mmCIF file of C-alpha atoms in Angstrom:
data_model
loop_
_atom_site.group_PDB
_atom_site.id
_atom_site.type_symbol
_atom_site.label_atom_id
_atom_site.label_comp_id
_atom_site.label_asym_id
_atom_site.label_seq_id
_atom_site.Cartn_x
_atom_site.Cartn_y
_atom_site.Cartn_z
ATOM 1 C CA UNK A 1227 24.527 166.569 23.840
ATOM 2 C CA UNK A 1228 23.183 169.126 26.746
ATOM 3 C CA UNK A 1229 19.983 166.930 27.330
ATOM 4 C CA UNK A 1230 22.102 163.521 27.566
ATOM 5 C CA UNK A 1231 24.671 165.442 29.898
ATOM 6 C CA UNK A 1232 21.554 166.798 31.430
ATOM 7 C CA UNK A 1233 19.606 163.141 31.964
ATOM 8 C CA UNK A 1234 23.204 161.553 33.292
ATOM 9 C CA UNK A 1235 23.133 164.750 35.999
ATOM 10 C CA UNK A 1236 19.238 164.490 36.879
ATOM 11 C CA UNK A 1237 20.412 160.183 37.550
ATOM 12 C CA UNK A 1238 23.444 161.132 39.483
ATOM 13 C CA UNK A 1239 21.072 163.606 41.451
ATOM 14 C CA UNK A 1240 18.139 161.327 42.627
ATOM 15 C CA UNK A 1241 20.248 157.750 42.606
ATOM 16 C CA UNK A 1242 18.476 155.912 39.723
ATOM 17 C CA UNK A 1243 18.910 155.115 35.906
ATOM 18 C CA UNK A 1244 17.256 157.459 33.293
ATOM 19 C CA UNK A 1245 17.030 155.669 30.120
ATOM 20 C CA UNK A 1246 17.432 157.075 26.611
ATOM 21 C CA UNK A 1247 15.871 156.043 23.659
ATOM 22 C CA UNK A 1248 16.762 157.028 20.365
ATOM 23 C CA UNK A 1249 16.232 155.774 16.859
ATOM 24 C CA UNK A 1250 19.327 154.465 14.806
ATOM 25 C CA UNK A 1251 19.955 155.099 10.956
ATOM 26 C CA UNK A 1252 17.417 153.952 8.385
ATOM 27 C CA UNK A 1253 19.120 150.632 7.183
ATOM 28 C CA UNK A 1254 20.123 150.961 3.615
ATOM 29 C CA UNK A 1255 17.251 148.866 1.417
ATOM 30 C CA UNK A 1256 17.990 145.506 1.228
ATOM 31 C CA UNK A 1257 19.469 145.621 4.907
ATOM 32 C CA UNK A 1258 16.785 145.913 6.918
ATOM 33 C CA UNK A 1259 17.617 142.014 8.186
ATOM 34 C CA UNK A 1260 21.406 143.190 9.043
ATOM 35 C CA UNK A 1261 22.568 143.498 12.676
ATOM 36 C CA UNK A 1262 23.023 147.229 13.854
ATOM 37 C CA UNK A 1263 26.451 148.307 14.349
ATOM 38 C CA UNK A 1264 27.714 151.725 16.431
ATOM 39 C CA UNK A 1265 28.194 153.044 13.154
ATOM 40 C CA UNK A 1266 24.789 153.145 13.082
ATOM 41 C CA UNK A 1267 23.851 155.448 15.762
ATOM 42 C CA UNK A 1268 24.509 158.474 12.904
ATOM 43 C CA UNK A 1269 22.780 161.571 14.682
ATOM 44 C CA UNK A 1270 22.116 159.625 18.338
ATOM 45 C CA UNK A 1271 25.945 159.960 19.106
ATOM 46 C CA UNK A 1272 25.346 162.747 20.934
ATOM 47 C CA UNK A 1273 23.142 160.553 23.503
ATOM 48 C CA UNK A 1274 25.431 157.613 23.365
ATOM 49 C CA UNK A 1275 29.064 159.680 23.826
ATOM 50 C CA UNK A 1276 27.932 160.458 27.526
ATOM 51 C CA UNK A 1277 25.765 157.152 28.095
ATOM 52 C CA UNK A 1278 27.530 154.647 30.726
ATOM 53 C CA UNK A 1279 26.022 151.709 28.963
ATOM 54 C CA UNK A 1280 24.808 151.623 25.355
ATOM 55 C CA UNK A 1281 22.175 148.973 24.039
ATOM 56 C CA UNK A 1282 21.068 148.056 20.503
ATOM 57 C CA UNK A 1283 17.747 145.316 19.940
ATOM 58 C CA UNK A 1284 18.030 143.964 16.831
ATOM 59 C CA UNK A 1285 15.157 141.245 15.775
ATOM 60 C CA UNK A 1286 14.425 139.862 12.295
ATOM 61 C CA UNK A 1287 10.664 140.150 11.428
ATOM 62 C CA UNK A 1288 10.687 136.658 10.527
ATOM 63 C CA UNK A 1289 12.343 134.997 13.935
ATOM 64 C CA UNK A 1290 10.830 134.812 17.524
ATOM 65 C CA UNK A 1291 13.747 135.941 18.734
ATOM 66 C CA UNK A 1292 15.776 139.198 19.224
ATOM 67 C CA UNK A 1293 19.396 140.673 20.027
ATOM 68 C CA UNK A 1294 20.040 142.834 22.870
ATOM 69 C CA UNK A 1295 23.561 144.398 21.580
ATOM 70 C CA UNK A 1296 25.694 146.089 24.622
ATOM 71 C CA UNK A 1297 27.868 147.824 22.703
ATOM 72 C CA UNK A 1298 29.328 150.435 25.588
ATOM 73 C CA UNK A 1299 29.619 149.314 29.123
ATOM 74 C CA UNK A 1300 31.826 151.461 31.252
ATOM 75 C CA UNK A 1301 32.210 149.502 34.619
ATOM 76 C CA UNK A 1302 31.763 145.963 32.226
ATOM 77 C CA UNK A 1303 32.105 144.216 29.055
ATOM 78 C CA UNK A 1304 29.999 144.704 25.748
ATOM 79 C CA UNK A 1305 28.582 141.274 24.952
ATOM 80 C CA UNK A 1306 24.855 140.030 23.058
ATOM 81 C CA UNK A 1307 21.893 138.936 24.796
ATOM 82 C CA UNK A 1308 19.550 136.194 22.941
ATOM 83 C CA UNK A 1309 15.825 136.971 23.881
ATOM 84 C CA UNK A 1310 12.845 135.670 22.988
ATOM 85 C CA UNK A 1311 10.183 137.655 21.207
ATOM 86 C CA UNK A 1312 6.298 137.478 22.355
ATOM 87 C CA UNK A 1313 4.788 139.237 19.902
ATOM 88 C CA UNK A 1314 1.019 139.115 20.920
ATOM 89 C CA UNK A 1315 1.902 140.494 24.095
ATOM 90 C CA UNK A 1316 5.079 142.925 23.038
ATOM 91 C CA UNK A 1317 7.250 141.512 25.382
ATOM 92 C CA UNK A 1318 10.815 140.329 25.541
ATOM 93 C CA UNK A 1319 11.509 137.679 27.851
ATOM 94 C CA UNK A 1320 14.786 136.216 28.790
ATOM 95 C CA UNK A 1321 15.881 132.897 26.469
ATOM 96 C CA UNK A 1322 16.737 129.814 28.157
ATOM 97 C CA UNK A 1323 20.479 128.694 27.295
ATOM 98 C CA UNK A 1324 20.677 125.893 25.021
ATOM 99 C CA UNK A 1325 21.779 122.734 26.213
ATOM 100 C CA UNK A 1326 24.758 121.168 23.761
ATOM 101 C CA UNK A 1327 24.473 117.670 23.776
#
């Protein structure tokens, strides 16, 4: 908890965003393919309790794809993000929106 608090005072200090990353809960076998949920933050709620915004990315190994999960937004709403996946390069680029027609 002290080095979260101490990350969000160190932003506060010098204007900018300090990011956090921490690993979630080791899926239980056969779930690997499930989406994250908070529940699965386990140990890493002591970096998300002080967070102002909370992300989860979620991808399938199988799909070009991936989920960015906002699951704690202070000043906004948690929604989902679509991305796509380039895995050559290890890059997550913004999807297009699909056109209904």
């Amino acid at each position: 908890v002290e080095t979260a608090r101490t990350c969000k005072r160190l932003a506060r200090t010098l204007d900018c965003s300090v990011i956090l990353l921490t690993q979630l809960k080791t899926p239980d076998k056969g779930m690997e393919s499930s989406e994250p949920t908070v529940a699965d933050y386990s140990e890493a709620k002591q970096v998300r309790e002080p967070a102002d915004v909370a992300m989860m990315l979620h991808r399938n190994p199988d799909d070009p794809f991936a989920k960015l999960i906002v699951n704690k937004a202070r000043r906004g709403s948690a929604d989902s993000i679509m991305l796509n996946f380039d895995g050559p390069h290890l890059r997550f680029t913004e999807r297009p929106y699909e056109v209904e027609l």
